[in-house]
PDB file of C-alpha atoms in Angstrom:
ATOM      1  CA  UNK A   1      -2.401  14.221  47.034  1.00 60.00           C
ATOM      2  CA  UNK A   2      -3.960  10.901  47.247  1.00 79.00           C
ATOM      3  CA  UNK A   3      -1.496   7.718  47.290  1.00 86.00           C
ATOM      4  CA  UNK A   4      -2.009   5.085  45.356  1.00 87.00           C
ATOM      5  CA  UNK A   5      -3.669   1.571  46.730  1.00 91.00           C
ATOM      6  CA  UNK A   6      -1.805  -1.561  46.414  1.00 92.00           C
ATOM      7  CA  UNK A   7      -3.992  -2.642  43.914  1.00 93.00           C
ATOM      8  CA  UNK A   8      -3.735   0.202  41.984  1.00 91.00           C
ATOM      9  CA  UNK A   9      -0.002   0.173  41.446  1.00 92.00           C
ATOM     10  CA  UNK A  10      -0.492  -3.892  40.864  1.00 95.00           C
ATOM     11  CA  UNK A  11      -2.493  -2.999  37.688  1.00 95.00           C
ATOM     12  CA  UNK A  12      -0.596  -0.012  36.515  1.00 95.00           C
ATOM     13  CA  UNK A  13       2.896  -2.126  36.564  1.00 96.00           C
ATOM     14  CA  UNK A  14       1.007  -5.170  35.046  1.00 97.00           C
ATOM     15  CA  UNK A  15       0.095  -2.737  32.307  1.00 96.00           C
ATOM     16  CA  UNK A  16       3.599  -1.376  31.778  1.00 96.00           C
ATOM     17  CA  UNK A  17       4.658  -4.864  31.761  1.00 96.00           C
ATOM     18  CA  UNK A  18       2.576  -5.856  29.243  1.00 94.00           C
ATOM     19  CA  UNK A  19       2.807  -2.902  26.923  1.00 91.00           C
ATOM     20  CA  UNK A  20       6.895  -3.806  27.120  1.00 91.00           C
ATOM     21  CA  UNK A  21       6.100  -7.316  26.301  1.00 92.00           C
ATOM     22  CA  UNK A  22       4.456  -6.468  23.599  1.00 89.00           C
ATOM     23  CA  UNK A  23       6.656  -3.909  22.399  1.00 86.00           C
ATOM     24  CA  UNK A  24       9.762  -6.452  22.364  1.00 87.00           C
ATOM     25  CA  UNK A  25       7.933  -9.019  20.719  1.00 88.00           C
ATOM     26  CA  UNK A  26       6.753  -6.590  18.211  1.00 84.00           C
ATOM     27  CA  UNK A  27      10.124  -5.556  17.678  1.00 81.00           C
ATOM     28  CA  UNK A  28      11.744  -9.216  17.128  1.00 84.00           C
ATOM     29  CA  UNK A  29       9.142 -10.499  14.967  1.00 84.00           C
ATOM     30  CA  UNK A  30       6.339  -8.046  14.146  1.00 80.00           C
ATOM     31  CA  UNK A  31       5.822  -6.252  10.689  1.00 77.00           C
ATOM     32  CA  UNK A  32       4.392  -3.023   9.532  1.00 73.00           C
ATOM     33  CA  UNK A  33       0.641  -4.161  10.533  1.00 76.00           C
ATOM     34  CA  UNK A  34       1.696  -4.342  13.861  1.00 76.00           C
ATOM     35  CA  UNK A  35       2.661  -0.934  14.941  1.00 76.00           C
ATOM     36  CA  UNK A  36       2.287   0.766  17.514  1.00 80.00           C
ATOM     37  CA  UNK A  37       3.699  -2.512  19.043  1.00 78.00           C
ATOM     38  CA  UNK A  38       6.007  -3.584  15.571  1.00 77.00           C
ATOM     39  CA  UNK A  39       8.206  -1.763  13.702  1.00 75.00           C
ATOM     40  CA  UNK A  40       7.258   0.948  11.338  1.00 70.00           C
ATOM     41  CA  UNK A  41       9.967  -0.126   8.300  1.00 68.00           C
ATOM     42  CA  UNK A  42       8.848   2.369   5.729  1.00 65.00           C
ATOM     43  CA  UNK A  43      10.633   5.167   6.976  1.00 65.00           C
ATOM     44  CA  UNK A  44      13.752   3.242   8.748  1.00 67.00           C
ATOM     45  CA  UNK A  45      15.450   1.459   5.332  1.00 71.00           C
ATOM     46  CA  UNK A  46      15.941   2.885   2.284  1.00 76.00           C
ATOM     47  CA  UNK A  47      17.557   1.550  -1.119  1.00 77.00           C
ATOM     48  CA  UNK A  48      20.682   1.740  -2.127  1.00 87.00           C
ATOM     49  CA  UNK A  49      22.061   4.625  -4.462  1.00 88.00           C
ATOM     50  CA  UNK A  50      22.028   3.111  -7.806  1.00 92.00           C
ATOM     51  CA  UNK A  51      19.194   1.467  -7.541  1.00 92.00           C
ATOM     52  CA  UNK A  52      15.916   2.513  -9.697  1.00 94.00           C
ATOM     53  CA  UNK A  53      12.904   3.830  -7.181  1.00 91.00           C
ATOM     54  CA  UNK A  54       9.156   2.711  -8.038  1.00 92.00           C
ATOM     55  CA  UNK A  55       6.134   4.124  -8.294  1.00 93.00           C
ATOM     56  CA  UNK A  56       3.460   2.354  -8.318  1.00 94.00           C
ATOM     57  CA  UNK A  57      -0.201   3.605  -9.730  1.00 95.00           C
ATOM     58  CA  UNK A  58      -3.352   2.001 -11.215  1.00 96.00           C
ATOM     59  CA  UNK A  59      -4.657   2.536 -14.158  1.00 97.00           C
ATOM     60  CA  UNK A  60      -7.366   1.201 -16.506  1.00 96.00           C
ATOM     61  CA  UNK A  61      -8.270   0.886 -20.242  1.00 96.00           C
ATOM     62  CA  UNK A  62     -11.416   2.062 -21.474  1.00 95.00           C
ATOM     63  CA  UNK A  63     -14.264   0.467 -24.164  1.00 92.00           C
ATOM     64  CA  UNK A  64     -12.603   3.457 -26.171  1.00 93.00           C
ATOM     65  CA  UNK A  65      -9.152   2.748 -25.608  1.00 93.00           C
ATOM     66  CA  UNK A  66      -8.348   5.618 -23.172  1.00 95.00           C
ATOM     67  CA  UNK A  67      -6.347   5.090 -20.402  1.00 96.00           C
ATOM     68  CA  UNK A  68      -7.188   6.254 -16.899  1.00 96.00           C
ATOM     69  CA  UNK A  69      -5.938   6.947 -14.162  1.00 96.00           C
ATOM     70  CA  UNK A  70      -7.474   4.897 -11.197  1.00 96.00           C
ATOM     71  CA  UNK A  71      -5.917   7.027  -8.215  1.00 93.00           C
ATOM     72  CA  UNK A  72      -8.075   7.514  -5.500  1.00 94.00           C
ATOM     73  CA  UNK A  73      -9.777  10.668  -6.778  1.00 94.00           C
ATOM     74  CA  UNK A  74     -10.981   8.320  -9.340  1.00 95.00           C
ATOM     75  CA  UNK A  75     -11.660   5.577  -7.158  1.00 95.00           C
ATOM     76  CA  UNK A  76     -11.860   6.194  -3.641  1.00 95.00           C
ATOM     77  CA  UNK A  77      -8.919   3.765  -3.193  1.00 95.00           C
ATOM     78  CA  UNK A  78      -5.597   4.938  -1.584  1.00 93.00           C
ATOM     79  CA  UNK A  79      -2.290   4.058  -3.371  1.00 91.00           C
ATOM     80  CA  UNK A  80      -0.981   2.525   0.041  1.00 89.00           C
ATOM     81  CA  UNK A  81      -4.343   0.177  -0.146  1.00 92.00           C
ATOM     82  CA  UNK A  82      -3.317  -1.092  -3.309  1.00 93.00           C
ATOM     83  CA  UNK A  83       0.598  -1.596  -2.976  1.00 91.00           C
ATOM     84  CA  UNK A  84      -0.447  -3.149   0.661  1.00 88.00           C
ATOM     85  CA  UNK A  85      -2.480  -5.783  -0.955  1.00 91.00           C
ATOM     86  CA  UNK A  86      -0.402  -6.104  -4.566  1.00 92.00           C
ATOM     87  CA  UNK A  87       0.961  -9.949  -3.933  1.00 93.00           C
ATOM     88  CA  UNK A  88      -3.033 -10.893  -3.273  1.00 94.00           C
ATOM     89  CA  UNK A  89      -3.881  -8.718  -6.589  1.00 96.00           C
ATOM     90  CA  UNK A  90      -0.730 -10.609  -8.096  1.00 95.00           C
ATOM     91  CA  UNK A  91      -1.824 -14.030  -7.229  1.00 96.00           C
ATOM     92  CA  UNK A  92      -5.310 -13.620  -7.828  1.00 96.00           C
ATOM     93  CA  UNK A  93      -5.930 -10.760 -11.076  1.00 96.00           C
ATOM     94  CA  UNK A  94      -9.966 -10.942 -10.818  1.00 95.00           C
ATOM     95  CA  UNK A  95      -9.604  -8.839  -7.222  1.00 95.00           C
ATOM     96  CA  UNK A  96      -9.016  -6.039  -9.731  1.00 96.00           C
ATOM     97  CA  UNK A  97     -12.928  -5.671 -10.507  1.00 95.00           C
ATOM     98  CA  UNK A  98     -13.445  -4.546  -7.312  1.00 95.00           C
ATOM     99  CA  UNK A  99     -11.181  -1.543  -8.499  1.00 96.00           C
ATOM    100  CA  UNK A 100     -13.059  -0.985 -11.921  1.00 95.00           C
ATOM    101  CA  UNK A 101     -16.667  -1.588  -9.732  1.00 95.00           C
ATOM    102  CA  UNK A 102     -15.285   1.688  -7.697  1.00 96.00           C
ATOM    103  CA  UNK A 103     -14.661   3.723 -10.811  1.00 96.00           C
ATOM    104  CA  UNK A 104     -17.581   3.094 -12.433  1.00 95.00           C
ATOM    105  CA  UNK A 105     -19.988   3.679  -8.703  1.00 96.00           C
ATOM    106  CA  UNK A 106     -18.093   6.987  -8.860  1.00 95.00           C
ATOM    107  CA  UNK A 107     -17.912   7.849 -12.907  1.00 95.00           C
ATOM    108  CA  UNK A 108     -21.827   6.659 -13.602  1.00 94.00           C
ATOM    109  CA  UNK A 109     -21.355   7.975 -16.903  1.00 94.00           C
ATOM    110  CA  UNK A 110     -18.350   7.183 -17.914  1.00 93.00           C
ATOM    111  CA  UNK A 111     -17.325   4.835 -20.421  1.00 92.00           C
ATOM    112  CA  UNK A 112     -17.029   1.215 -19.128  1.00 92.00           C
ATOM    113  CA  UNK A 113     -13.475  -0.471 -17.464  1.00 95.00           C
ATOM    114  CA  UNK A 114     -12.075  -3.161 -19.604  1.00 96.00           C
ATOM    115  CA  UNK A 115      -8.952  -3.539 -18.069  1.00 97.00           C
ATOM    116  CA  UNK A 116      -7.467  -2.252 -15.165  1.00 97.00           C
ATOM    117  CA  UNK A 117      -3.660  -3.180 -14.260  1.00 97.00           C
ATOM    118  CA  UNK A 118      -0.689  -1.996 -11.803  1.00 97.00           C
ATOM    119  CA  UNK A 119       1.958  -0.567 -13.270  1.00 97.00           C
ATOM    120  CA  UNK A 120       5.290   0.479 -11.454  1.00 96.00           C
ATOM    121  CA  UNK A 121       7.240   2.791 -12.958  1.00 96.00           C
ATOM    122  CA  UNK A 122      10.703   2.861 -12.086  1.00 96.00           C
ATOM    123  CA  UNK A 123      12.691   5.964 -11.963  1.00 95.00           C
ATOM    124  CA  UNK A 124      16.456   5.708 -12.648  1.00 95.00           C
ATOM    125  CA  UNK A 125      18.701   6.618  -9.923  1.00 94.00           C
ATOM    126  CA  UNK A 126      22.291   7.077 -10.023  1.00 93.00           C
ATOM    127  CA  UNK A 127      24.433   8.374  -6.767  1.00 91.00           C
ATOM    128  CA  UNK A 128      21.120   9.076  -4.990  1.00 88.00           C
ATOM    129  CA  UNK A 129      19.805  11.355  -7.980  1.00 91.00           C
ATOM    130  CA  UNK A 130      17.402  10.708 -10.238  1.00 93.00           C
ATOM    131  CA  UNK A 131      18.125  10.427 -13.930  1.00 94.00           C
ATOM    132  CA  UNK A 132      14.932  12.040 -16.136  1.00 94.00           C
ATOM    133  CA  UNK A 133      15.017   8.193 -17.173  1.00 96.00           C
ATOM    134  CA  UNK A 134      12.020   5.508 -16.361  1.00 96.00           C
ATOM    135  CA  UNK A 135      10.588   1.867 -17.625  1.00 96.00           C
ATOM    136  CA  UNK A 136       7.035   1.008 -16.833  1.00 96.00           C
ATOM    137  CA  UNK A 137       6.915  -2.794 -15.922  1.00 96.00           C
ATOM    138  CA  UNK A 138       3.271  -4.022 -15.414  1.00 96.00           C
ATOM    139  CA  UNK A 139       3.188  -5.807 -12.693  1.00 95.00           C
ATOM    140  CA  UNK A 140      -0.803  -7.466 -12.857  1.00 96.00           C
ATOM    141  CA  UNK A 141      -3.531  -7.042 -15.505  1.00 96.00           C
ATOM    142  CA  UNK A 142      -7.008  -7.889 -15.341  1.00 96.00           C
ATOM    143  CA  UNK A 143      -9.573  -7.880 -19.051  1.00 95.00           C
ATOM    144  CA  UNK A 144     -13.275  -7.709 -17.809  1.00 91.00           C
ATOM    145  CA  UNK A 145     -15.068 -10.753 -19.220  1.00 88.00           C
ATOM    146  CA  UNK A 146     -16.400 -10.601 -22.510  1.00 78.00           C
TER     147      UNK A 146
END
């Protein structure tokens, strides 16, 4: 066995250090896009026993009137992309092309997007169980220009 130099400790203890500097700052004032140096929140709350759950999906409106699904087999976007980025969609509706532009690049023939929203649907809850019972709230809408 080979021991290390003096310089090599040096650097591997400034590295610890740093990586626990990190960490604790993470900690006290990170979010979710910090991990692995913030906290991870998603699985360390949850909500309280009465209160309804959400799910939130996408879905658009059709030339025809159909609606459909935009999930990411139909788009190529991931739920977690779109509930990450729902107070930008929120603020700003028009980002919500960008979701009909990925339908259509994927459904060439398909008939054309002329609305696409987020809708949560919120699942009744009562003493941690669910009820059978939901409301859909929608939450943005976008109408391709005319």
């Amino acid at each position: 066995m080979e021991n290390l130099t003096t310089r090599g400790r040096v650097t591997r203890l400034g590295a610890t250090a740093l990586g626990a500097v990190l960490l604790l700052v993470g900690t006290l004032w990170g979010s979710d896009d910090d991990f692995p140096f913030g906290p991870f929140r998603m699985y360390s709350t949850s909500n309280p026993p009465n209160a309804p759950a959400p799910d939130t999906r996408v879905e658009g409106v059709s030339s025809t009137g159909a609606v459909i699904d935009l999930g990411q087999e139909a788009t190529g976007i991931r739920r977690a992309e779109i509930e990450g980025q729902q107070n930008r969609y929120a603020a700003e509706p028009a980002l919500l092309a960008e979701v009909a532009d990925a339908y259509a690049e994927r459904h060439p023939d398909a008939t054309t997007l002329v609305e696409v929203r987020i809708v949560i649907r919120w699942h009744g809850i009562r003493a941690g169980r669910p009820t059978g019972k939901h409301t859909d709230e929608t939450i943005v809408r976008w109408q391709a220009p005319r």
